[in-house]
Short mmCIF file of C-alpha atoms in Angstrom, two decimals:
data_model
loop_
_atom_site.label_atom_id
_atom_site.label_comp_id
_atom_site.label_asym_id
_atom_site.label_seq_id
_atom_site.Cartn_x
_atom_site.Cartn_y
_atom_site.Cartn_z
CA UNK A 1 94.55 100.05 136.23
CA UNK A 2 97.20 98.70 133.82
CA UNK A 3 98.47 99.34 130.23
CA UNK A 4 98.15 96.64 127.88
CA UNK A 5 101.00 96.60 125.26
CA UNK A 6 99.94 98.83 121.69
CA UNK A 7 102.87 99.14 119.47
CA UNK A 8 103.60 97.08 116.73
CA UNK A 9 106.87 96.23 114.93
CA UNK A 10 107.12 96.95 111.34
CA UNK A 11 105.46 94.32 108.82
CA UNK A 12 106.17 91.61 106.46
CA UNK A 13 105.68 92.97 103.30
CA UNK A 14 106.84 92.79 99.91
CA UNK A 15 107.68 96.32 99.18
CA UNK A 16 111.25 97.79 100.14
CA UNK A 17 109.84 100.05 102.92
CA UNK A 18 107.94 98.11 105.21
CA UNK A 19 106.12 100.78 106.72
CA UNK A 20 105.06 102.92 103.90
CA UNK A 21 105.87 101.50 100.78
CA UNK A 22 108.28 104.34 99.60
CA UNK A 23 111.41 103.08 97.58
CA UNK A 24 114.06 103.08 99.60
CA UNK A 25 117.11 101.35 97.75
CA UNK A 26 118.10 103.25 94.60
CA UNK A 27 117.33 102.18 90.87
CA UNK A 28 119.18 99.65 89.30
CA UNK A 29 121.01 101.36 87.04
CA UNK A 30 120.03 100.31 83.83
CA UNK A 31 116.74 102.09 84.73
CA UNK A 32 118.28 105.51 83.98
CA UNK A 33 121.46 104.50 81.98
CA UNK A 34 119.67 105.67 78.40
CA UNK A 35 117.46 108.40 79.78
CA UNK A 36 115.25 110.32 76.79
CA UNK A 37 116.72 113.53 75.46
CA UNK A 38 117.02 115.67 78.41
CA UNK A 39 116.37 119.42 78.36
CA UNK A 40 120.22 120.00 78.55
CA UNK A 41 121.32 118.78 75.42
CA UNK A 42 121.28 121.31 72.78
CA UNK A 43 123.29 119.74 70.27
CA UNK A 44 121.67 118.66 66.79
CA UNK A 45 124.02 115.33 66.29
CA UNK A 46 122.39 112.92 67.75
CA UNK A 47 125.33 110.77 67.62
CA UNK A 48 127.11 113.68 69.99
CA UNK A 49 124.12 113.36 72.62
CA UNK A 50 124.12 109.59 72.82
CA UNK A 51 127.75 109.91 73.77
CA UNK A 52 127.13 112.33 76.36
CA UNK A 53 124.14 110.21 77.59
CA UNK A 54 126.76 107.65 77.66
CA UNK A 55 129.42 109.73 79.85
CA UNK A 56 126.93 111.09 82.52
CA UNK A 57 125.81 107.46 82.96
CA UNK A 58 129.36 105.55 83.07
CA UNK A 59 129.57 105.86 87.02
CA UNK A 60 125.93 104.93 87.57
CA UNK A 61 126.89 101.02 88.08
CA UNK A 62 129.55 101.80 90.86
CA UNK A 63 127.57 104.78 92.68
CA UNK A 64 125.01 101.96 92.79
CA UNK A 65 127.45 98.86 94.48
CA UNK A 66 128.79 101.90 97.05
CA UNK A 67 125.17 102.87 97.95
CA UNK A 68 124.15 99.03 98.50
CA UNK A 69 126.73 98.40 100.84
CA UNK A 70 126.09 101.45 102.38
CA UNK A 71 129.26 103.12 101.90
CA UNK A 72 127.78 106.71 101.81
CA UNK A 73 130.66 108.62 102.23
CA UNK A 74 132.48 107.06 99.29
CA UNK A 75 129.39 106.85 97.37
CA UNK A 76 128.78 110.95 98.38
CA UNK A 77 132.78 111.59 97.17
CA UNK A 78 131.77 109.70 93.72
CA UNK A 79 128.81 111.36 93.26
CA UNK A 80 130.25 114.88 93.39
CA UNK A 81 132.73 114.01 91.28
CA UNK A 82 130.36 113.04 88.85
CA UNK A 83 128.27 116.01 89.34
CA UNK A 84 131.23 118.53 89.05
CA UNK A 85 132.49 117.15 85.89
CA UNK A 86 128.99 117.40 83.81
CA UNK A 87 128.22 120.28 86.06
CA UNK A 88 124.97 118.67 87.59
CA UNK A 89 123.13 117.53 84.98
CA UNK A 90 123.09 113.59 86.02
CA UNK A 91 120.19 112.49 87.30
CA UNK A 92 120.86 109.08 88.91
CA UNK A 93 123.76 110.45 90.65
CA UNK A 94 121.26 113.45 92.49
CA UNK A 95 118.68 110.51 93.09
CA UNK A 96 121.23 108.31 95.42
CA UNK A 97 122.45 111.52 96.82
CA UNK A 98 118.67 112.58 97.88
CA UNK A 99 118.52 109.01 99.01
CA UNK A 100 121.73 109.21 101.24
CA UNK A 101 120.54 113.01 102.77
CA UNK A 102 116.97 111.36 103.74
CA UNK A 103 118.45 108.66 105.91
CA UNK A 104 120.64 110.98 107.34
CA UNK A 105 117.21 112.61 108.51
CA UNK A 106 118.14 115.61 106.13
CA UNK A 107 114.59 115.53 104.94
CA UNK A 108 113.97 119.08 103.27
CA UNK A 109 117.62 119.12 101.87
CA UNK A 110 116.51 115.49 99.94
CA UNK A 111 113.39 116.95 99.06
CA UNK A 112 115.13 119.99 96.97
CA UNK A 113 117.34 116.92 95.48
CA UNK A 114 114.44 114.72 94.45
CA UNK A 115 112.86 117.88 92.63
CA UNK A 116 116.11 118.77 90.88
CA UNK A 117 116.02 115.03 89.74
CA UNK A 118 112.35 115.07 88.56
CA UNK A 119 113.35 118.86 86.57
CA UNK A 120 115.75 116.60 84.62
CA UNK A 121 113.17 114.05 83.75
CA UNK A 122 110.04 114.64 84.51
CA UNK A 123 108.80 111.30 83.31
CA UNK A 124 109.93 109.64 85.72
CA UNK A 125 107.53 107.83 87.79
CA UNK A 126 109.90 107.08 90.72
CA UNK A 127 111.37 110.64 91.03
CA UNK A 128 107.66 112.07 91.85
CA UNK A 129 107.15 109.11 93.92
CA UNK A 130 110.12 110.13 95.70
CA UNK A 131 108.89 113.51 96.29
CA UNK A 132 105.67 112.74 97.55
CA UNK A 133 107.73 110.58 99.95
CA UNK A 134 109.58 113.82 101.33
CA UNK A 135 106.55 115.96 101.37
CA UNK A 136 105.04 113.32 103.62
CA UNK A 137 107.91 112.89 105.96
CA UNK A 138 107.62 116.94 106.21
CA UNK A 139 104.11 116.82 107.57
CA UNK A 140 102.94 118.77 104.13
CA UNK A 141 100.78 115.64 103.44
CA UNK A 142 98.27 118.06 101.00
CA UNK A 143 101.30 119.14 98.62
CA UNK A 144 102.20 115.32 98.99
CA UNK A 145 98.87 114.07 97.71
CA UNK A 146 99.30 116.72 94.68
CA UNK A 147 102.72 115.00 93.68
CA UNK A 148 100.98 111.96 93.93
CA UNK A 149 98.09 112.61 91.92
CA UNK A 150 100.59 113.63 89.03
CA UNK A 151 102.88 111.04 89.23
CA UNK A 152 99.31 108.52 88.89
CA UNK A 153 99.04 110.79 85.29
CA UNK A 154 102.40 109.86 84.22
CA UNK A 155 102.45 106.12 85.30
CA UNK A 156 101.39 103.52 82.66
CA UNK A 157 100.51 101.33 85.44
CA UNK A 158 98.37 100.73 87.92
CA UNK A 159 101.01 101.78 91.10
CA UNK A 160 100.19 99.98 94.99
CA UNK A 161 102.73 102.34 96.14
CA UNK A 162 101.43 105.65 95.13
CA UNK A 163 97.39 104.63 96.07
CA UNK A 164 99.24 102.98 99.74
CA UNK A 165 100.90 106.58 100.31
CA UNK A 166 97.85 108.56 99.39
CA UNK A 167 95.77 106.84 101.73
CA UNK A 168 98.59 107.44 104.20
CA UNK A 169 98.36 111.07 103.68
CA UNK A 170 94.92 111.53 103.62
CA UNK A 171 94.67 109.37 106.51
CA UNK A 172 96.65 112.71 108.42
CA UNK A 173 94.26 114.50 106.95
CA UNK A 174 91.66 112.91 108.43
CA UNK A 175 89.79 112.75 105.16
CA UNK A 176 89.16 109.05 106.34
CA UNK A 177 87.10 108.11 103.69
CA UNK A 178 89.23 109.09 100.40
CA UNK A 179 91.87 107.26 102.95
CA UNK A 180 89.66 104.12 102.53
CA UNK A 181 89.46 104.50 98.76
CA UNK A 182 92.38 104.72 98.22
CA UNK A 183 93.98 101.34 100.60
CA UNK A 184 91.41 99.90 98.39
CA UNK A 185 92.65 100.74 95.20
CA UNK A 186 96.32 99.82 96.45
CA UNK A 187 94.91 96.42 97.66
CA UNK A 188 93.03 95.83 94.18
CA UNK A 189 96.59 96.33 92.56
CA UNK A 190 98.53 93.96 94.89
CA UNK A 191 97.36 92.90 98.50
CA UNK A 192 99.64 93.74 101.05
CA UNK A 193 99.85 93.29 104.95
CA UNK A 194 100.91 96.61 105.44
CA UNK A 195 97.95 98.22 103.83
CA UNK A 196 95.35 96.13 105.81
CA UNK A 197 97.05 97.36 108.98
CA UNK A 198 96.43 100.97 107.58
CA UNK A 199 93.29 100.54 106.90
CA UNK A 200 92.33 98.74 110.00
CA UNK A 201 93.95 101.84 112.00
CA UNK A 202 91.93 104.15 109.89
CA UNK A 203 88.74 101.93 111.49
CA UNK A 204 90.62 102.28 114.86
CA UNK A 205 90.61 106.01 114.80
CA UNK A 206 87.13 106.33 114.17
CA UNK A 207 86.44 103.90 117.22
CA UNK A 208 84.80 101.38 114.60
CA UNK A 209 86.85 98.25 116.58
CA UNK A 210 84.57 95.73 114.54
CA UNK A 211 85.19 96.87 111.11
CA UNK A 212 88.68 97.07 111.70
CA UNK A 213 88.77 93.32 113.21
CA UNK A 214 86.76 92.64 109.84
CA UNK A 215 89.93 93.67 107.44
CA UNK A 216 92.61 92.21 109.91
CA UNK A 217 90.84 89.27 109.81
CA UNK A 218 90.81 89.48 106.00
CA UNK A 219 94.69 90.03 106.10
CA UNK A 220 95.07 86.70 108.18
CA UNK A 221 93.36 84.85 105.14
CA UNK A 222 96.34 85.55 103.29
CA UNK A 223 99.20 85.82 105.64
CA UNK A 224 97.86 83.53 108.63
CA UNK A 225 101.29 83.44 110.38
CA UNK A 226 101.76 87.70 110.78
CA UNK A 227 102.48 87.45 114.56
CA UNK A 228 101.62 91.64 114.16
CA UNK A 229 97.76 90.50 112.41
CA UNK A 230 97.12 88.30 115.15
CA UNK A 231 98.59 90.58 117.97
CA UNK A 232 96.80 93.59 116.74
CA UNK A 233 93.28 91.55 116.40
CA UNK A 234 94.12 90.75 120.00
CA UNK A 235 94.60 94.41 121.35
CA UNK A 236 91.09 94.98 119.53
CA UNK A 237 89.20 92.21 121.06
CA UNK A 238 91.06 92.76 124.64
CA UNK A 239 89.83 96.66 123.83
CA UNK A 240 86.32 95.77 123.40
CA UNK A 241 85.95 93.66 126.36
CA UNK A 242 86.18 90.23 124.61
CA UNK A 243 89.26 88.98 127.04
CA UNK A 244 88.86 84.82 125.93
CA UNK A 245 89.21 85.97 122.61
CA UNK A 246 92.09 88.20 122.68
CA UNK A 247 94.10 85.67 124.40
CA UNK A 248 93.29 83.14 121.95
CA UNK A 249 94.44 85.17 119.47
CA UNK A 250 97.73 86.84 121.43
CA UNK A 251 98.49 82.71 121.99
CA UNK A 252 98.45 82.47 118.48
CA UNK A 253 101.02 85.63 118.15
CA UNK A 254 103.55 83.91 120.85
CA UNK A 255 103.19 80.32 118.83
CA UNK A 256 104.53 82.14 115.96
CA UNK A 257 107.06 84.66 117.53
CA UNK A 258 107.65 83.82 121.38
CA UNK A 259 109.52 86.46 122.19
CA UNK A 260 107.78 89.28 120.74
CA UNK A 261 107.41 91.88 124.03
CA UNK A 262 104.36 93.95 123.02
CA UNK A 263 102.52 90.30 122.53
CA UNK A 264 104.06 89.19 125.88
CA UNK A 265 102.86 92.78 127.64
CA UNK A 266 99.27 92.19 126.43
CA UNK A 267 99.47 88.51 127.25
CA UNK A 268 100.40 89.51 130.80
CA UNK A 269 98.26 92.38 131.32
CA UNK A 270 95.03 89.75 130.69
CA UNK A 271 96.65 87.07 133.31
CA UNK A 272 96.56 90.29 135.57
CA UNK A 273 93.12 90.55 135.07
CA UNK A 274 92.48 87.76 136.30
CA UNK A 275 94.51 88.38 139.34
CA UNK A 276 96.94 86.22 138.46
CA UNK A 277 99.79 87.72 139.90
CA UNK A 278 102.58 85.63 139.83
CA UNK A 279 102.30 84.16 136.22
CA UNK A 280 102.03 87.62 135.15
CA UNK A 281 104.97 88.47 136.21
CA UNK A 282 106.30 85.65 134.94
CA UNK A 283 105.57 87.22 131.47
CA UNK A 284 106.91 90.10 132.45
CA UNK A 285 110.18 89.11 133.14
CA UNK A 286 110.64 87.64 129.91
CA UNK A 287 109.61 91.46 127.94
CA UNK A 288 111.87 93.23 130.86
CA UNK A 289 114.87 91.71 128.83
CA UNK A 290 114.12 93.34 125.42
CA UNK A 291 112.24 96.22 126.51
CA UNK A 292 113.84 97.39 129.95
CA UNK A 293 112.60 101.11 129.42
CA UNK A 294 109.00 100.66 128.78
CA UNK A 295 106.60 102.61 131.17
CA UNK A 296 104.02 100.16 130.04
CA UNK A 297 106.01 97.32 131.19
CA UNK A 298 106.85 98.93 134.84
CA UNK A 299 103.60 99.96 134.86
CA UNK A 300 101.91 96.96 135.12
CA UNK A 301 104.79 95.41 137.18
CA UNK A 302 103.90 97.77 139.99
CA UNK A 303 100.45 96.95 139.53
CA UNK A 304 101.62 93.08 139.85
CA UNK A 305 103.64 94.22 143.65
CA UNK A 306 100.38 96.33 144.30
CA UNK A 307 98.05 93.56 144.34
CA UNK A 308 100.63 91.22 145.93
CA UNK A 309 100.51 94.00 148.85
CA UNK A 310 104.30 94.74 148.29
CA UNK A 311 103.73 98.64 148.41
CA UNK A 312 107.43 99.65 148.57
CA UNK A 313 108.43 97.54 145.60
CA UNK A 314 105.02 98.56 143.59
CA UNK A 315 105.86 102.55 144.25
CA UNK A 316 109.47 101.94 143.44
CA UNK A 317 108.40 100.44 140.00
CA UNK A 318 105.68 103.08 139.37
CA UNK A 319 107.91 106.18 139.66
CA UNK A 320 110.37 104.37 137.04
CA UNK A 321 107.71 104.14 134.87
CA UNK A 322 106.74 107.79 135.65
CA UNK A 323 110.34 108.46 135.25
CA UNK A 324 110.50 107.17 131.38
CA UNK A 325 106.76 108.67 130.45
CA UNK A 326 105.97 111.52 132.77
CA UNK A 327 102.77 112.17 130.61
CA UNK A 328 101.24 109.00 131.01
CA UNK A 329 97.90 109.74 132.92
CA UNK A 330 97.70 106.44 134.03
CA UNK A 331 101.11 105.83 136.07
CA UNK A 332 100.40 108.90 138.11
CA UNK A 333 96.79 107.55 139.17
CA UNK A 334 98.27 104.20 139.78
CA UNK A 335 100.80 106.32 142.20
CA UNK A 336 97.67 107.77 143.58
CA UNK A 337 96.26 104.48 144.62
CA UNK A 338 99.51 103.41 146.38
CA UNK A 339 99.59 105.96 148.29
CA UNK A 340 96.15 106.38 149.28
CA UNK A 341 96.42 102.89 150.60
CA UNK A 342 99.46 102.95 152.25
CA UNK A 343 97.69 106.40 154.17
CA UNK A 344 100.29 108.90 152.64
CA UNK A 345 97.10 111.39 151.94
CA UNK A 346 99.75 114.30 150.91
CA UNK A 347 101.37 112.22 148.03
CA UNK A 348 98.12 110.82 147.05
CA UNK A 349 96.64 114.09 146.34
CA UNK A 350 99.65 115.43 144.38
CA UNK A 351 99.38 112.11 141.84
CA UNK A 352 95.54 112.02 141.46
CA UNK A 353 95.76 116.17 140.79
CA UNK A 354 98.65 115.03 138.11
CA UNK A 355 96.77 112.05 136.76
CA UNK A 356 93.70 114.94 136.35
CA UNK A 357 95.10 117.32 134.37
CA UNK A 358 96.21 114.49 132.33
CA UNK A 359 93.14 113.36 131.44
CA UNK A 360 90.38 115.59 132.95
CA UNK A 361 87.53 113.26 132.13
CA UNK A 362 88.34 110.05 134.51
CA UNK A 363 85.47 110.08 136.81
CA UNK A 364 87.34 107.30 138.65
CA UNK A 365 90.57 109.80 139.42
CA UNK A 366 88.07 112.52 140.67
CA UNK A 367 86.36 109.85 143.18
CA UNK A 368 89.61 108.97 144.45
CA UNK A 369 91.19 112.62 144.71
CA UNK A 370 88.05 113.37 147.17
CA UNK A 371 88.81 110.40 149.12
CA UNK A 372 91.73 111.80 149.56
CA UNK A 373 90.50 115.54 150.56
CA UNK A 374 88.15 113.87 152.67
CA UNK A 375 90.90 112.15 154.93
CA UNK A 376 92.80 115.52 154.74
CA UNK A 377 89.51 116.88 156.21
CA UNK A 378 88.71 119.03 153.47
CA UNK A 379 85.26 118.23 153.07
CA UNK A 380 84.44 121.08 150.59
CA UNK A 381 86.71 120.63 148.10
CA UNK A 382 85.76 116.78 148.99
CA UNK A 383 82.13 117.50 147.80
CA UNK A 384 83.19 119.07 144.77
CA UNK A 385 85.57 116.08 143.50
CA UNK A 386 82.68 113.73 144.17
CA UNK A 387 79.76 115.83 142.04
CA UNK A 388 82.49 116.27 139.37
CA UNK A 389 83.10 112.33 139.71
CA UNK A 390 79.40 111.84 139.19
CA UNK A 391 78.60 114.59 136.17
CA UNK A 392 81.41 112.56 134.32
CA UNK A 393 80.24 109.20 135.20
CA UNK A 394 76.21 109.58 134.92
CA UNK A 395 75.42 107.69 137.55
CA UNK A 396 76.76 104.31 136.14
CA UNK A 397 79.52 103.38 139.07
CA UNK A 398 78.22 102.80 142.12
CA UNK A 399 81.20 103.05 144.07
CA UNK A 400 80.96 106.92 143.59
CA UNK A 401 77.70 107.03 144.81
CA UNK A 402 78.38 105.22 148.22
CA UNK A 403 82.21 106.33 148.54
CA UNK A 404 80.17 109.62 148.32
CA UNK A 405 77.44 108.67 151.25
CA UNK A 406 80.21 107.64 153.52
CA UNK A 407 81.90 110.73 152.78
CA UNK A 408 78.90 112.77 153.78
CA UNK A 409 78.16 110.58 156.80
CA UNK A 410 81.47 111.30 158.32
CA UNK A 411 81.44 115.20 157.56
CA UNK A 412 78.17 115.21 159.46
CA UNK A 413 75.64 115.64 156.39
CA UNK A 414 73.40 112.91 157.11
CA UNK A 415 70.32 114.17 154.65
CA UNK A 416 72.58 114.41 151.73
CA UNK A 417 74.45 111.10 152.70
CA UNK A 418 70.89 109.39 152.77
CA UNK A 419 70.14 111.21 148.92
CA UNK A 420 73.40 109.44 147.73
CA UNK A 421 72.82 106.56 149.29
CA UNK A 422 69.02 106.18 147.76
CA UNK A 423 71.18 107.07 144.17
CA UNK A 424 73.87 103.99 145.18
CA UNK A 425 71.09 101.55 145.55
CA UNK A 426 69.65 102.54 142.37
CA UNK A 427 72.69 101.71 140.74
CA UNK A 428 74.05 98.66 142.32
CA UNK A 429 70.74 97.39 141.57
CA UNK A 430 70.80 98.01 137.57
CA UNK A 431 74.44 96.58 138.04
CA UNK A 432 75.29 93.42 136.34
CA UNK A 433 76.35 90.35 138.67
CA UNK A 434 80.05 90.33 137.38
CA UNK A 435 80.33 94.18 138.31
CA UNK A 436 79.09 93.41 141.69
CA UNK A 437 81.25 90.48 142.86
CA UNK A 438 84.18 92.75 141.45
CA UNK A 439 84.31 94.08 145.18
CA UNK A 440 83.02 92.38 147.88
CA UNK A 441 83.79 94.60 150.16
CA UNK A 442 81.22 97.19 148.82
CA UNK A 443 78.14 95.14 150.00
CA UNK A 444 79.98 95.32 153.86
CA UNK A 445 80.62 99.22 153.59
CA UNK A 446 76.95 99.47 152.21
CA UNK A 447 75.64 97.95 155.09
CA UNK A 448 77.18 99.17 157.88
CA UNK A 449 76.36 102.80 156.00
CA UNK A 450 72.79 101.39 155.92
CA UNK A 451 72.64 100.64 159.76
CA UNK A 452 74.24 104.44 160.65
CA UNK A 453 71.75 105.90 158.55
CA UNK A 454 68.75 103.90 159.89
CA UNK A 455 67.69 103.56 156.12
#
């Protein structure tokens, strides 16, 4: 019952922003130095407007240099003095500024600057771009595809950013197949790590875990040392069950990057499978130092002290991990286990109840919370937790069905104890051998409840 690592750190890729592909430094500034006749010029000399032209745009090259460096409070001071002398009508100068609010997480206030930008010259490919990019960090990913769709009209060019960003948004949407389309599209114009992990997570949402392995596979092809590629094929195969492969391919991850903690947590939660205690921990200790406030991390830890029988040190490291991710329905049914095991019945009951309304279909967490009742001597409520345990499951876990038995046995219900009993031995013997030399001790509890029941 542990967490393997999930999250990723941001890509190699050849686009400014890593994660999205939105422009994040500003234009050079012979982009917008000689900018066509703007709406604001209502002079007939032409001479008169391409000194103007020249004026608004004499600052452009330092308000660049200051932004660069990322001195945004002088670069700020410059560009409202440029603004104030030509009374706003510059539109480099708004474009940095917009640039400057949106890293100070002013999102909607560099929004309204990117539009005023794009009023000035609407031609301009990486204004709309720009505004998109707002619209998307706002959550309004519909109005975002709209500015995207019009800056595609304007664009000579074929654009991987703007096709990358509209699959992004209608990925949000959900509209997972225009999402495809357009990852596609973005990948015709110029392949790009970032967009195979997009579309591989579009695959993951849908719970298609082979077609996504299919396009991060294809991503390896062309960047075979991406230490996030390999770990993320990993997570998939250790997802799916394929544990040999996953570490083959998390091994791969470390050879590149060795001290990359979410590879390390998934590397550690496999050697845990395997019940390898100590050289999990071993791994462990080497993620604790970068990441010493993951839940994930303590998580498994205390799983690590639970199976080494250390119950005070596995609680200890449990609640920490409760402590930094309180919703994590997983922590509080590890807490549950402890404590059932260690006979505090009380504390066991409140965790599994926690762990429930957490995730209310765990048939697991119900089999354990009437354990619990049961040694509380609330057999009722007992009966109930196990038939809920069993509508969820479908018959499919065995240990619910004798767990069950017993449970009835010892409440004094032999005739329903022997009907759950009949129902275990149906399904321990459709069980595969792996699931059934999981637990030994099942086969010695089966027996004994065999020889009380005279069955």
């Amino acid at each position: 019952g542990h967490l393997p690592g999930v999250h990723g750190r941001p890509l190699r890729t050849q686009q400014p922003d890593q994660r999205c592909g939105a422009v994040q430094t500003a234009l050079s500034p012979d982009r917008l130095t000689s900018p066509a006749p703007l709406p604001f010029v209502t002079t007939a000399n032409s001479s008169e407007a391409k000194l103007q032209a020249i004026a608004r745009s004499r600052w452009n090259y330092k308000i660049h240099i200051l932004y660069v460096r990322h001195e945004h409070k002088e670069c700020l001071d410059l560009i409202e003095q440029v603004l104030s002398e030509f009374n706003g009508m510059c539109e480099y100068p708004i474009y940095v500024k917009a640039l400057i609010k949106r890293q100070q997480g002013r999102i909607q206030e560099s929004l309204q600057l990117f539009q005023a930008a794009t009023a000035l010259n609407p031609h301009n490919v990486a204004n709309l771009k720009q505004v998109g990019r707002s619209l998307y960090l706002l959550g309004k990913h519909k109005a975002a595809v709209d500015v995207y769709d019009e800056a595609q009209r304007v664009s000579t060019t074929e654009d991987w950013e703007i096709w990358h960003n509209k699959g992004l948004c209608h990925m949000y949407l959900k509209q997972y197949d225009a999402s495809m389309e357009c990852f596609r599209s973005a990948n015709d114009v110029q392949r790009h790590d970032t967009t195979y992990r997009q579309m591989g997570k579009v695959f993951t949402l849908q719970e298609r875990y082979q077609e996504a392995i299919d396009v991060y596979l294809e991503a390896l092809e062309f960047s075979p040392d991406n230490p996030e590629l390999l770990t993320t094929v990993g997570l998939l195969y250790l997802r799916m069950g394929e544990n040999y492969r996953a570490f083959e391919y998390l091994n791969n991850s470390l050879s590149v990057d060795p001290r990359d903690e979410k590879t390390i947590l998934a590397t550690g939660s496999i050697i845990q499978d395997h019940n390898d205690m100590d050289g999990a921990l071993i791994k462990y200790r080497v993620a604790a130092v970068k990441t010493p406030n993951s839940a994930q991390l303590w998580n498994n830890v205390g799983m690590c002290f639970f199976g080494k029988r250390k119950y005070i040190a596995s609680i200890a490291c449990l609640k920490r991990a409760l402590y930094l991710d309180p919703f994590e329905w997983i922590i509080a049914y590890n807490l549950g286990l402890v404590h059932l095991t260690t006979g505090q019945c009380a504390s066991a009951f409140h965790f599994f109840s926690s762990s429930i309304n957490l995730k209310p279909d765990f048939a697991a967490a119900y089999m354990y919370l009437a354990v619990t009742l049961a040694r509380l001597d609330d057999f009722e409520n007992a009966r109930a937790a196990y038939d809920r345990a069993a509508e969820i499951d479908g018959g499919a876990d065995f240990t619910i069905r004798l767990n069950y038995a017993i449970t009835l046995h010892n409440g004094g219900d032999v005739e329903r104890s022997r009907e759950q009993f009949a129902e275990f031995e149906s399904a321990w013997l459709a069980a595969d051998e792996e699931s059934r030399a999981a637990d030994p001790d099942v086969e010695t509890q089966a027996e004994t409840l065999r020889r009380a029941l005279g069955v």
